[in-house]
Tab-separated table of C-alpha atoms in Angstrom:
chain	number	residue	atom	x	y	z
A	1	MET	CA	-0.202	-0.035	0.050
A	2	PHE	CA	2.586	2.363	0.927
A	3	THR	CA	5.950	2.556	3.012
A	4	LEU	CA	6.068	5.623	5.573
A	5	THR	CA	8.901	7.577	4.412
A	6	GLU	CA	10.432	11.069	5.317
A	7	GLY	CA	11.756	10.603	1.979
A	8	THR	CA	15.592	12.739	0.675
A	9	GLY	CA	16.187	16.136	1.135
A	10	ASN	CA	14.976	16.989	-2.694
A	11	GLN	CA	12.091	15.225	-2.362
A	12	ARG	CA	10.691	17.183	0.590
A	13	ALA	CA	11.992	20.200	-0.603
A	14	ALA	CA	9.787	19.550	-3.943
A	15	VAL	CA	6.623	18.590	-1.833
A	16	ARG	CA	7.473	22.124	0.650
A	17	THR	CA	8.163	24.035	-3.156
A	18	TRP	CA	4.866	22.725	-4.434
A	19	LEU	CA	2.153	23.205	-1.323
A	20	ALA	CA	0.401	26.364	-0.557
A	21	GLY	CA	-0.433	27.075	3.248
A	22	LEU	CA	2.235	25.500	4.832
A	23	ASP	CA	3.427	28.764	6.869
A	24	ALA	CA	-0.158	28.833	8.155
A	25	VAL	CA	0.587	25.484	10.359
A	26	SER	CA	3.265	25.187	12.487
A	27	PRO	CA	6.550	23.417	11.740
A	28	GLU	CA	5.834	20.366	13.488
A	29	THR	CA	2.784	19.850	11.173
A	30	ALA	CA	4.018	20.950	7.772
A	31	GLU	CA	6.802	18.387	8.099
A	32	ARG	CA	4.033	15.449	8.902
A	33	ILE	CA	2.166	17.049	6.195
A	34	ILE	CA	5.551	16.718	3.395
A	35	THR	CA	6.080	13.453	4.982
A	36	ALA	CA	2.448	12.190	3.890
A	37	TRP	CA	2.987	13.546	0.256
A	38	VAL	CA	6.353	12.205	0.415
A	39	THR	CA	5.635	8.939	0.858
A	40	THR	CA	2.485	8.841	-1.033
A	41	TRP	CA	4.465	9.928	-3.858
A	42	THR	CA	7.143	8.011	-3.204
A	43	SER	CA	5.240	4.763	-3.112
A	44	SER	CA	3.544	5.276	-6.408
A	45	LEU	CA	4.254	4.905	-9.303
A	46	TYR	CA	4.596	8.100	-10.421
A	47	ALA	CA	8.561	9.271	-10.785
A	48	ALA	CA	7.588	13.297	-10.601
A	49	LEU	CA	4.682	14.909	-8.351
A	50	GLU	CA	3.895	16.595	-12.070
A	51	ASP	CA	2.808	13.574	-13.302
A	52	ILE	CA	0.506	12.707	-10.926
A	53	PRO	CA	-3.271	14.013	-12.667
A	54	PHE	CA	-6.135	14.872	-10.567
A	55	SER	CA	-8.398	12.293	-12.035
A	56	ALA	CA	-8.627	10.021	-15.024
A	57	ASN	CA	-11.834	12.527	-15.713
A	58	ALA	CA	-9.188	15.135	-16.185
A	59	PRO	CA	-5.785	13.229	-17.064
A	60	GLY	CA	-3.896	16.482	-17.977
A	61	TYR	CA	-4.595	18.518	-15.297
A	62	PRO	CA	-1.933	18.127	-12.290
A	63	LEU	CA	-2.630	16.954	-8.492
A	64	MET	CA	-0.694	19.686	-7.497
A	65	ARG	CA	-3.170	22.442	-8.752
A	66	HIS	CA	-5.745	20.635	-7.474
A	67	ILE	CA	-4.634	20.688	-3.944
A	68	ASN	CA	-3.498	24.304	-3.834
A	69	GLU	CA	-6.352	25.655	-5.114
A	70	VAL	CA	-8.527	23.635	-2.748
A	71	THR	CA	-6.192	25.013	-0.027
A	72	GLU	CA	-7.148	28.518	-1.570
A	73	ALA	CA	-10.569	27.940	-1.755
A	74	GLY	CA	-10.876	26.769	1.314
A	75	ARG	CA	-9.052	29.655	3.318
A	76	ALA	CA	-11.277	31.976	1.497
A	77	LEU	CA	-14.267	30.186	3.268
A	78	MET	CA	-13.101	29.715	6.601
A	79	PRO	CA	-13.865	33.529	7.736
A	80	ARG	CA	-17.123	32.968	5.803
A	81	ALA	CA	-17.616	30.067	8.402
A	82	VAL	CA	-16.928	32.272	11.273
A	83	GLN	CA	-18.595	34.885	10.298
A	84	ASP	CA	-21.973	33.457	8.858
A	85	TRP	CA	-22.270	29.841	11.126
A	86	GLY	CA	-20.327	30.925	13.973
A	87	SER	CA	-17.924	28.265	13.712
A	88	ALA	CA	-14.320	28.126	15.386
A	89	ILE	CA	-12.139	26.956	12.608
A	90	ASP	CA	-8.392	25.820	13.742
A	91	PRO	CA	-6.162	26.567	11.114
A	92	GLU	CA	-4.243	23.592	12.591
A	93	ILE	CA	-6.798	21.046	11.788
A	94	MET	CA	-8.514	23.143	8.352
A	95	LEU	CA	-5.062	23.210	6.546
A	96	PRO	CA	-3.890	19.727	6.586
A	97	ILE	CA	-7.468	18.741	5.776
A	98	LEU	CA	-7.362	20.979	3.040
A	99	ILE	CA	-3.857	20.178	1.809
A	100	LEU	CA	-4.075	16.373	2.518
A	101	HIS	CA	-7.892	15.761	0.954
A	102	ASP	CA	-6.320	13.902	-1.966
A	103	VAL	CA	-2.907	12.610	-0.541
A	104	ASP	CA	-3.850	9.029	-1.341
A	105	LYS	CA	-4.545	9.780	-4.905
A	106	PRO	CA	-1.177	8.825	-5.793
A	107	LEU	CA	-1.730	5.392	-4.790
A	108	LEU	CA	-5.330	4.994	-6.501
A	109	SER	CA	-3.835	5.657	-10.569
A	110	SER	CA	-1.504	4.809	-12.986
A	111	ARG	CA	-0.788	5.423	-16.593
A	112	ASP	CA	-0.948	3.160	-18.841
A	113	ALA	CA	1.733	2.842	-21.611
A	114	ALA	CA	-0.387	5.364	-23.374
A	115	GLY	CA	-0.365	7.703	-20.659
A	116	MET	CA	-3.933	6.856	-19.928
A	117	VAL	CA	-4.700	6.787	-16.330
A	118	GLN	CA	-6.352	4.025	-14.775
A	119	LYS	CA	-6.971	2.644	-11.293
A	120	THR	CA	-4.373	0.665	-9.453
A	121	PRO	CA	-5.411	-2.689	-7.731
A	122	LEU	CA	-5.479	-0.941	-4.557
A	123	ALA	CA	-7.889	1.376	-5.616
A	124	LYS	CA	-9.922	-1.986	-6.619
A	125	ARG	CA	-10.058	-2.739	-2.694
A	126	MET	CA	-10.215	0.658	-0.850
A	127	PRO	CA	-11.736	3.713	-1.638
A	128	HIS	CA	-10.613	7.209	-2.086
A	129	GLY	CA	-9.916	8.877	1.110
A	130	VAL	CA	-9.549	5.572	3.151
A	131	VAL	CA	-5.760	4.618	2.162
A	132	GLY	CA	-5.158	8.466	2.974
A	133	ALA	CA	-6.658	8.134	6.215
A	134	MET	CA	-5.056	5.723	7.113
A	135	LEU	CA	-1.585	6.902	6.612
A	136	LEU	CA	-3.157	10.501	8.137
A	137	ARG	CA	-3.454	7.757	11.295
A	138	ASP	CA	0.101	6.162	11.282
A	139	LEU	CA	1.181	9.865	11.063
A	140	GLY	CA	-0.554	11.120	14.219
A	141	PHE	CA	-2.680	13.871	12.867
A	142	PRO	CA	-6.045	14.439	14.903
A	143	GLN	CA	-8.412	12.420	14.676
A	144	GLN	CA	-11.074	15.217	13.028
A	145	VAL	CA	-8.464	15.104	10.053
A	146	ILE	CA	-8.443	11.636	9.394
A	147	GLU	CA	-12.121	11.546	9.823
A	148	THR	CA	-12.620	14.378	7.304
A	149	VAL	CA	-10.172	13.122	4.638
A	150	ALA	CA	-11.794	9.342	5.290
A	151	THR	CA	-14.866	10.358	4.347
A	152	HIS	CA	-14.878	13.771	2.233
A	153	ALA	CA	-14.693	11.925	-1.504
A	154	THR	CA	-18.540	12.576	-2.904
A	155	ASP	CA	-19.463	8.791	-3.401
A	156	ALA	CA	-18.108	8.287	0.236
A	157	PRO	CA	-21.646	6.111	2.522
A	158	PHE	CA	-21.311	8.700	4.821
A	159	HIS	CA	-19.705	12.295	5.431
A	160	GLY	CA	-18.929	14.448	8.106
A	161	ASP	CA	-21.539	17.130	9.405
A	162	THR	CA	-18.296	19.481	10.732
A	163	ALA	CA	-18.079	23.049	9.722
A	164	GLU	CA	-14.613	21.878	8.177
A	165	ALA	CA	-16.244	19.029	6.218
A	166	HIS	CA	-18.344	21.041	4.799
A	167	ILE	CA	-15.695	23.948	3.793
A	168	LEU	CA	-13.301	20.668	2.529
A	169	HIS	CA	-16.394	20.148	0.304
A	170	TYR	CA	-17.175	23.146	-0.993
A	171	ALA	CA	-13.622	23.896	-1.582
A	172	ASP	CA	-13.005	20.661	-3.312
A	173	LEU	CA	-15.813	20.846	-5.377
A	174	PHE	CA	-15.397	24.468	-6.719
A	175	ALA	CA	-11.319	22.926	-7.459
A	176	ALA	CA	-12.592	20.111	-9.237
A	177	ASP	CA	-15.047	21.479	-11.659
A	178	HIS	CA	-12.108	23.739	-12.659
A	179	ALA	CA	-9.834	20.532	-13.126
A	180	LEU	CA	-13.065	18.926	-15.136
A	181	ARG	CA	-14.119	22.047	-17.007
A	182	SER	CA	-10.451	22.835	-18.113
A	183	GLN	CA	-10.074	19.320	-20.023
A	184	GLY	CA	-13.394	19.520	-21.411
A	185	ALA	CA	-14.979	17.106	-19.393
A	186	VAL	CA	-18.447	17.448	-17.195
A	187	PRO	CA	-18.180	19.303	-14.454
A	188	PHE	CA	-19.691	17.695	-10.739
A	189	TYR	CA	-22.238	20.795	-10.788
A	190	ARG	CA	-23.620	19.240	-14.173
A	191	ARG	CA	-23.621	15.540	-13.131
């Protein structure tokens, strides 16, 4: 499934350079986030971060771009949740949820010889979100981060009911629809 690793200095630097939002969490949380991404990247069949697609429906759209778009959209929604819903949003919980929601995607797809995105054997046995949640548990993330990542996928059998789960949902679908539209695919909004 995955081999927990801190990776090399170059791998950690590549992840650190790519991810938006690390500056808004504690250094310890930032390091665990980087370890999570290095673990799934190096345990996957992808040689470079840039090669990991957002989805089979948007194979030319990099997962890296989607993650940063979700993080930025979620950061924009956080003050609205505080103002409109009266929710207290802890950045040490919310930002890891946003940054790590798709951390298992490198393990769930690969490209065939023709460059087409296909499901890995793991993706045929375990749903999206669950593998990521298992990794986050191993890395000691808070239970709310683990549960929200585990249940965020649109086809999950149930979803969390926290403000953080709602923020992730709207940020993720907003960014996913951008990725799908940019690739000429049908956005979630029209499904």
